Tab-separated table of C-alpha atoms in Angstrom:
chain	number	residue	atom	x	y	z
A	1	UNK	CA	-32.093	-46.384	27.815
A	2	UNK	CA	-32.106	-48.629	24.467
A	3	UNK	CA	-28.508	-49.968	25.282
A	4	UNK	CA	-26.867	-50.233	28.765
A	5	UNK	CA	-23.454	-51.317	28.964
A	6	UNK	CA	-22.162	-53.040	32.149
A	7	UNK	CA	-18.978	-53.453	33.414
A	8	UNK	CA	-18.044	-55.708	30.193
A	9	UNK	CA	-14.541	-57.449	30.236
A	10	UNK	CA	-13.075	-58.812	26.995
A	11	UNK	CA	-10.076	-60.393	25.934
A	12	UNK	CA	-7.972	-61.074	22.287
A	13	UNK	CA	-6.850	-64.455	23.756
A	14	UNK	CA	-5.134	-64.108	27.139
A	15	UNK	CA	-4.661	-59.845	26.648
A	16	UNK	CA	-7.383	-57.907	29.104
A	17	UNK	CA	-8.624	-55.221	26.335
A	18	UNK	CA	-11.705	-54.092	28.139
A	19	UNK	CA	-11.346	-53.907	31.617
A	20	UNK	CA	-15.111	-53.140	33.267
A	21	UNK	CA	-16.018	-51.156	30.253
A	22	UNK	CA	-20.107	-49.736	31.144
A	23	UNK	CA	-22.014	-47.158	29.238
A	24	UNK	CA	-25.682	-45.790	28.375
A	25	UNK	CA	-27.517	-44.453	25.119
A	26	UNK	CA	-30.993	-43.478	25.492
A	27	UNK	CA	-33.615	-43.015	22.201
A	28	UNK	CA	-32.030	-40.929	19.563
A	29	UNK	CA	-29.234	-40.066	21.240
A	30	UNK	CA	-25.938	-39.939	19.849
A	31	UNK	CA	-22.625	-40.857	22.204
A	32	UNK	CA	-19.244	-40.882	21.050
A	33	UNK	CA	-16.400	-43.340	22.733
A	34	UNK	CA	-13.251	-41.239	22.391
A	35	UNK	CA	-9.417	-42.127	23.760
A	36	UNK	CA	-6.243	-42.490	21.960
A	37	UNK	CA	-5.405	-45.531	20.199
A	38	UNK	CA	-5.379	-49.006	21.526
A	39	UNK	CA	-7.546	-47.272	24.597
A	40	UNK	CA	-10.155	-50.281	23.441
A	41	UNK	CA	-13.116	-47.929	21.808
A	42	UNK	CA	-13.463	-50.295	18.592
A	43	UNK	CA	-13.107	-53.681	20.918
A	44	UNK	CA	-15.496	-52.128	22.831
A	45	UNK	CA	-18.096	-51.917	19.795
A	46	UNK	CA	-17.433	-55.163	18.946
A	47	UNK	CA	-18.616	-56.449	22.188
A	48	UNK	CA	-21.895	-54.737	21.886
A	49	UNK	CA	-22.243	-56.972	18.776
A	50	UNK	CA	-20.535	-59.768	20.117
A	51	UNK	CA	-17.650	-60.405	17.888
A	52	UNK	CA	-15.173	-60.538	20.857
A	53	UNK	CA	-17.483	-62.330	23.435
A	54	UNK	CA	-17.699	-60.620	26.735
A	55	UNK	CA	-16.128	-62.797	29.358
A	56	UNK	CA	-17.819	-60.451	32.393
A	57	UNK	CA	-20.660	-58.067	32.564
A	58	UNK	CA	-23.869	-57.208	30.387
A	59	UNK	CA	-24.966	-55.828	27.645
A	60	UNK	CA	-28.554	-54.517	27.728
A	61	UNK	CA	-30.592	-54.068	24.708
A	62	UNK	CA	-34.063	-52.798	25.026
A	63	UNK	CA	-34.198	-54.409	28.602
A	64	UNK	CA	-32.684	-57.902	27.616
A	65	UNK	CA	-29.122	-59.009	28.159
A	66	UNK	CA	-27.516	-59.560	24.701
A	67	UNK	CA	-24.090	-60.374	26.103
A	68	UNK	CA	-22.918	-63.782	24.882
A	69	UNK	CA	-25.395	-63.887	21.971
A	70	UNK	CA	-23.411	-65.086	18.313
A	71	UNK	CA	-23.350	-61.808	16.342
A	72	UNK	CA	-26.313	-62.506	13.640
A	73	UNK	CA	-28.824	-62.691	16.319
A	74	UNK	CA	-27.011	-59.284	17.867
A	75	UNK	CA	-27.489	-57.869	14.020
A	76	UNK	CA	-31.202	-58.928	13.893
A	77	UNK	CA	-32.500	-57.390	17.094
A	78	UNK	CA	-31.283	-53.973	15.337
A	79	UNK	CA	-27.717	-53.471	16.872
A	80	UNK	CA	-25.910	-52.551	13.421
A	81	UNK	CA	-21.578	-52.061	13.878
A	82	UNK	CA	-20.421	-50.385	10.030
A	83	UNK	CA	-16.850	-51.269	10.782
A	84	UNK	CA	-13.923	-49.152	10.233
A	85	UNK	CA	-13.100	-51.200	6.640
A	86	UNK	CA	-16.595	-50.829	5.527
A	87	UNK	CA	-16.985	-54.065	4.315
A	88	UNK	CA	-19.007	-53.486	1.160
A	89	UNK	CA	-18.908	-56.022	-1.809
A	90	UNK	CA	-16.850	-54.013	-4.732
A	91	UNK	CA	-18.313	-55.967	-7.723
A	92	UNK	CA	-21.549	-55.580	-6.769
A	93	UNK	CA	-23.278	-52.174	-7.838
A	94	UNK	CA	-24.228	-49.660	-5.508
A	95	UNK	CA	-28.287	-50.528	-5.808
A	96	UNK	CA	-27.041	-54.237	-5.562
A	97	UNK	CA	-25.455	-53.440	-2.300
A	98	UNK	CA	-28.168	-52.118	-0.922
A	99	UNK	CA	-30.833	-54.134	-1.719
A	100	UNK	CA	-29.037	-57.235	-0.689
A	101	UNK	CA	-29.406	-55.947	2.860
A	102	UNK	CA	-33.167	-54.911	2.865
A	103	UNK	CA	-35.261	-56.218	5.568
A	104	UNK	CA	-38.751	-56.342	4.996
A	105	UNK	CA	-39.682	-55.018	8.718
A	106	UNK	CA	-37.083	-51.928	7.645
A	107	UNK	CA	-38.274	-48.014	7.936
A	108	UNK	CA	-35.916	-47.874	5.582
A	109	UNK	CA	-36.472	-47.892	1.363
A	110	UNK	CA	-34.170	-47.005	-1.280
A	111	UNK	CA	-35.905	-43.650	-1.359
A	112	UNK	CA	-35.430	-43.033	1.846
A	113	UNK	CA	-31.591	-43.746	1.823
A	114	UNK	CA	-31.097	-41.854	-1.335
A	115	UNK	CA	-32.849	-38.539	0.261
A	116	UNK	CA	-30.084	-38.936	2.652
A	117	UNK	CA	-27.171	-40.172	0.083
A	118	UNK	CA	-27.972	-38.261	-3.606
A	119	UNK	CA	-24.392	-39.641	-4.661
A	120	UNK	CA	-25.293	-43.065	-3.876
A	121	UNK	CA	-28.017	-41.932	-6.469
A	122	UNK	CA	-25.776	-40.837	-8.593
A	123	UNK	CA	-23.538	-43.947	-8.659
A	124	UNK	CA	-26.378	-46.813	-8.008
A	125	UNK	CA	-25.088	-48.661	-11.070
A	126	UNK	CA	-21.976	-48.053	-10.500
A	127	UNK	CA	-19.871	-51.761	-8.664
A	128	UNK	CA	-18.708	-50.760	-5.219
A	129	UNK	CA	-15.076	-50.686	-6.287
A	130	UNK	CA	-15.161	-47.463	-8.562
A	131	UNK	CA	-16.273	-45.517	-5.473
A	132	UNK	CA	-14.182	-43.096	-3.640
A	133	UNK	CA	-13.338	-43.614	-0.123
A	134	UNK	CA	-16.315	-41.775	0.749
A	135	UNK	CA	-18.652	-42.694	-1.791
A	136	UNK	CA	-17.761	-46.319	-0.375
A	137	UNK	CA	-18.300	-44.877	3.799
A	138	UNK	CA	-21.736	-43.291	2.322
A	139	UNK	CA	-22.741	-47.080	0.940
A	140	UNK	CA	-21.569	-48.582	4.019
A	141	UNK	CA	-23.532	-46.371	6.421
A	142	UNK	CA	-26.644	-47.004	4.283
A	143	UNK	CA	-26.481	-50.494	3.700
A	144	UNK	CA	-26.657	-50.662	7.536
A	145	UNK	CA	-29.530	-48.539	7.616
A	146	UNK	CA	-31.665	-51.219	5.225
A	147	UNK	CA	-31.016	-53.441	7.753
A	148	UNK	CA	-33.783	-51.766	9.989
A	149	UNK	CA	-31.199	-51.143	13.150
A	150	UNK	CA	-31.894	-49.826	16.186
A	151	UNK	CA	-28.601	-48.615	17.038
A	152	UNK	CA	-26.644	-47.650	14.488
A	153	UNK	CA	-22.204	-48.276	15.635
A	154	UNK	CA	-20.354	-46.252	13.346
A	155	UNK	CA	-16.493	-47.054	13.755
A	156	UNK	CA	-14.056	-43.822	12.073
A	157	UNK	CA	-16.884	-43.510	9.709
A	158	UNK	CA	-14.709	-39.861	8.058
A	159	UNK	CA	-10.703	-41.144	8.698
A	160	UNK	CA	-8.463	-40.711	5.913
A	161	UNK	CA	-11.383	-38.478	3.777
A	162	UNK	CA	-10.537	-35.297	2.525
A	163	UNK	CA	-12.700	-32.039	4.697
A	164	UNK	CA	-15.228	-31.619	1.763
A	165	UNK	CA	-16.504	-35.014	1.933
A	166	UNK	CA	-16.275	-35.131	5.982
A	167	UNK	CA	-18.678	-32.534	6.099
A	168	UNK	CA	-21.405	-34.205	3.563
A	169	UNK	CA	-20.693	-37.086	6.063
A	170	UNK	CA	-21.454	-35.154	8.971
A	171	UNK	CA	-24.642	-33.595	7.093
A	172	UNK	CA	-25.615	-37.278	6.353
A	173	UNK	CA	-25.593	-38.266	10.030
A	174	UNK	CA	-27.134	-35.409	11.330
A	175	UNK	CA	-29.972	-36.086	8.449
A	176	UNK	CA	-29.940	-40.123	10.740
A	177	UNK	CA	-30.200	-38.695	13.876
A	178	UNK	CA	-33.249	-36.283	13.261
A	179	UNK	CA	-35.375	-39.972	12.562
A	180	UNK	CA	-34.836	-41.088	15.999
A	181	UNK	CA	-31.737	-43.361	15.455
A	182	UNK	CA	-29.709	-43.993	18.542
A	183	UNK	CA	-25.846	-43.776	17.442
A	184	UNK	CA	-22.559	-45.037	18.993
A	185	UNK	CA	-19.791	-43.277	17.411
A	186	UNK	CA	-15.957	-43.584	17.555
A	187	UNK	CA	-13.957	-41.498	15.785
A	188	UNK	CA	-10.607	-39.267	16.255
A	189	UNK	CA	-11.911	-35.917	14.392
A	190	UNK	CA	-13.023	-34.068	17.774
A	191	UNK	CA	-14.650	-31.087	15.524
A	192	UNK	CA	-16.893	-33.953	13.983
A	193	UNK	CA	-17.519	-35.807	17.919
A	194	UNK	CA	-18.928	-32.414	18.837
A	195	UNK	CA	-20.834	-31.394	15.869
A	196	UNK	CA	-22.921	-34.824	16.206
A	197	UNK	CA	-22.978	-36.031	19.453
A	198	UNK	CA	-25.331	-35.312	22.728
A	199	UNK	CA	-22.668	-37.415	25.151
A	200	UNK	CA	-18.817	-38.434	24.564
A	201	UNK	CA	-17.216	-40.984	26.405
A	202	UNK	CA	-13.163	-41.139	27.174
A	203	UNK	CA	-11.686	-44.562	27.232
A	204	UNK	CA	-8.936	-45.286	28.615
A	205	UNK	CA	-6.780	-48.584	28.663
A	206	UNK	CA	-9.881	-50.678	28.693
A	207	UNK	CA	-11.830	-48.282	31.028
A	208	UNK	CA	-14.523	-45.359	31.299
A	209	UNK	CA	-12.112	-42.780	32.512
A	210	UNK	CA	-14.503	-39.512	31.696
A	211	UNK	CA	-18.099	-38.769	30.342
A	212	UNK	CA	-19.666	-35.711	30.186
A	213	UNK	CA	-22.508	-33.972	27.993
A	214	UNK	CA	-21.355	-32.157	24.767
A	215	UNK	CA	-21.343	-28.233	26.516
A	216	UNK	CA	-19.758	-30.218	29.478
A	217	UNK	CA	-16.761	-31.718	27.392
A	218	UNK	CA	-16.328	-28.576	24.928
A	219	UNK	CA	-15.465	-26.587	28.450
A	220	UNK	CA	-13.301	-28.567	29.712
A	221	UNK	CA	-10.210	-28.469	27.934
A	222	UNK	CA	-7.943	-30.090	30.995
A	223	UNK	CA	-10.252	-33.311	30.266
A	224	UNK	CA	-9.058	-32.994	26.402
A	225	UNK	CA	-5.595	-32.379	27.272
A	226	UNK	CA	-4.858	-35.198	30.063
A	227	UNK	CA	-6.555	-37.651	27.769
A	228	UNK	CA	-6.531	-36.764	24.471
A	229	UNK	CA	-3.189	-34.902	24.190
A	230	UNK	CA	-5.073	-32.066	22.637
A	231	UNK	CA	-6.699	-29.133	22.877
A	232	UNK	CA	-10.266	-28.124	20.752
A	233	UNK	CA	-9.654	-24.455	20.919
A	234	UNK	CA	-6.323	-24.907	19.077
């Protein structure tokens, strides 16, 4: 397994978010956290990069305990979070953007991520605030990527975006996957979850209530109902 999570706690001052969260993602594989809102799926992310400190547990990356490390020495191991406001610099250009977070160890060029994202082509001289919302998701996910991660987080990477564009999003990831990239993905669009992912976990109220593999989960609609409140078939 590349990342092992174990029985984390974490808190927002004295509120118990997580509450013994734990987790696996092997090589390439891609896992979605799932649950209703406020279950703790993003807090839970932002453990794994250590933005909200685990007070309890590990966090295993590539064998080592990460857990209580600040968050630029999380980032430049190769555990990457592309947070749910994206977080990309709107008077800088699309190219600027990008090459701002180059590594020189990365697998990743501006070819490469332009293969993947023609639009971000398209708009490279463009500044990041005459995108679209998911012109601006597109930059975000591949201004991650030139940071030569490991594990890629992606946090409601297609909420709010109209179908058209969620499906060149889910093309796009699917194009991330097929390189070997290990992905952690939360995100409410269940038709999305089980087009990408090998894995899903359920989280609820700071706990691992349900995992199952992808077949596993689409058959069980009593799992979706209890704690999703819905049902896939409908």
């Amino acid at each position: 397994m590349i990342l092992t999570v174990e029985e984390i706690h974490g808190y927002y001052d004295k509120s118990h978010i997580l509450q013994g969260v734990s987790l696996q993602v092997a090589e390439g594989e891609v896992v979605t956290l799932l649950g209703r809102n406020g279950a703790g799926k993003t807090t839970t992310l932002k453990a794994i990069v250590g933005v909200v400190t685990p007070r309890q547990g590990k966090v295993l990356f590539q064998g080592n305990n990460i857990a209580g490390l600040p968050p630029h020495k999380i980032a430049a191991r190769g555990v990457c979070l592309v947070p749910e406001h994206r977080g990309i610099f709107k008077l800088l250009t699309v190219e600027e953007n990008l090459t701002m977070a180059a590594r020189k160890e990365s697998a990743w060029g501006l070819q490469d991520i332009y293969k993947i994202f023609p639009r971000l082509q398209e708009r490279r001289k463009n500044g990041g605030g005459q995108l679209s919302g998911g012109e601006q998701q597109m930059l975000a996910i591949a201004r991650a990527l030139m940071t030569h991660p490991k594990v890629l987080m992606l946090d409601e990477p297609v909420e709010g975006l109209a179908p058209v564009i969620v499906d060149e999003i889910v093309a796009q990831i699917k194009l991330i996957k097929a390189t070997g990239m290990s992905i952690i993905l939360v995100e409410q669009n269940l038709q999305v979850c089980t087009q990408l992912a090998d894995r899903h976990y359920i989280v609820e109220q700071g706990r691992v209530v349900y995992s199952a593999s992808n077949a596993d989960f689409l058959a069980d609609d009593q799992a979706k109902d209890r704690y999703l409140g819905v049902n896939l078939a409908a």
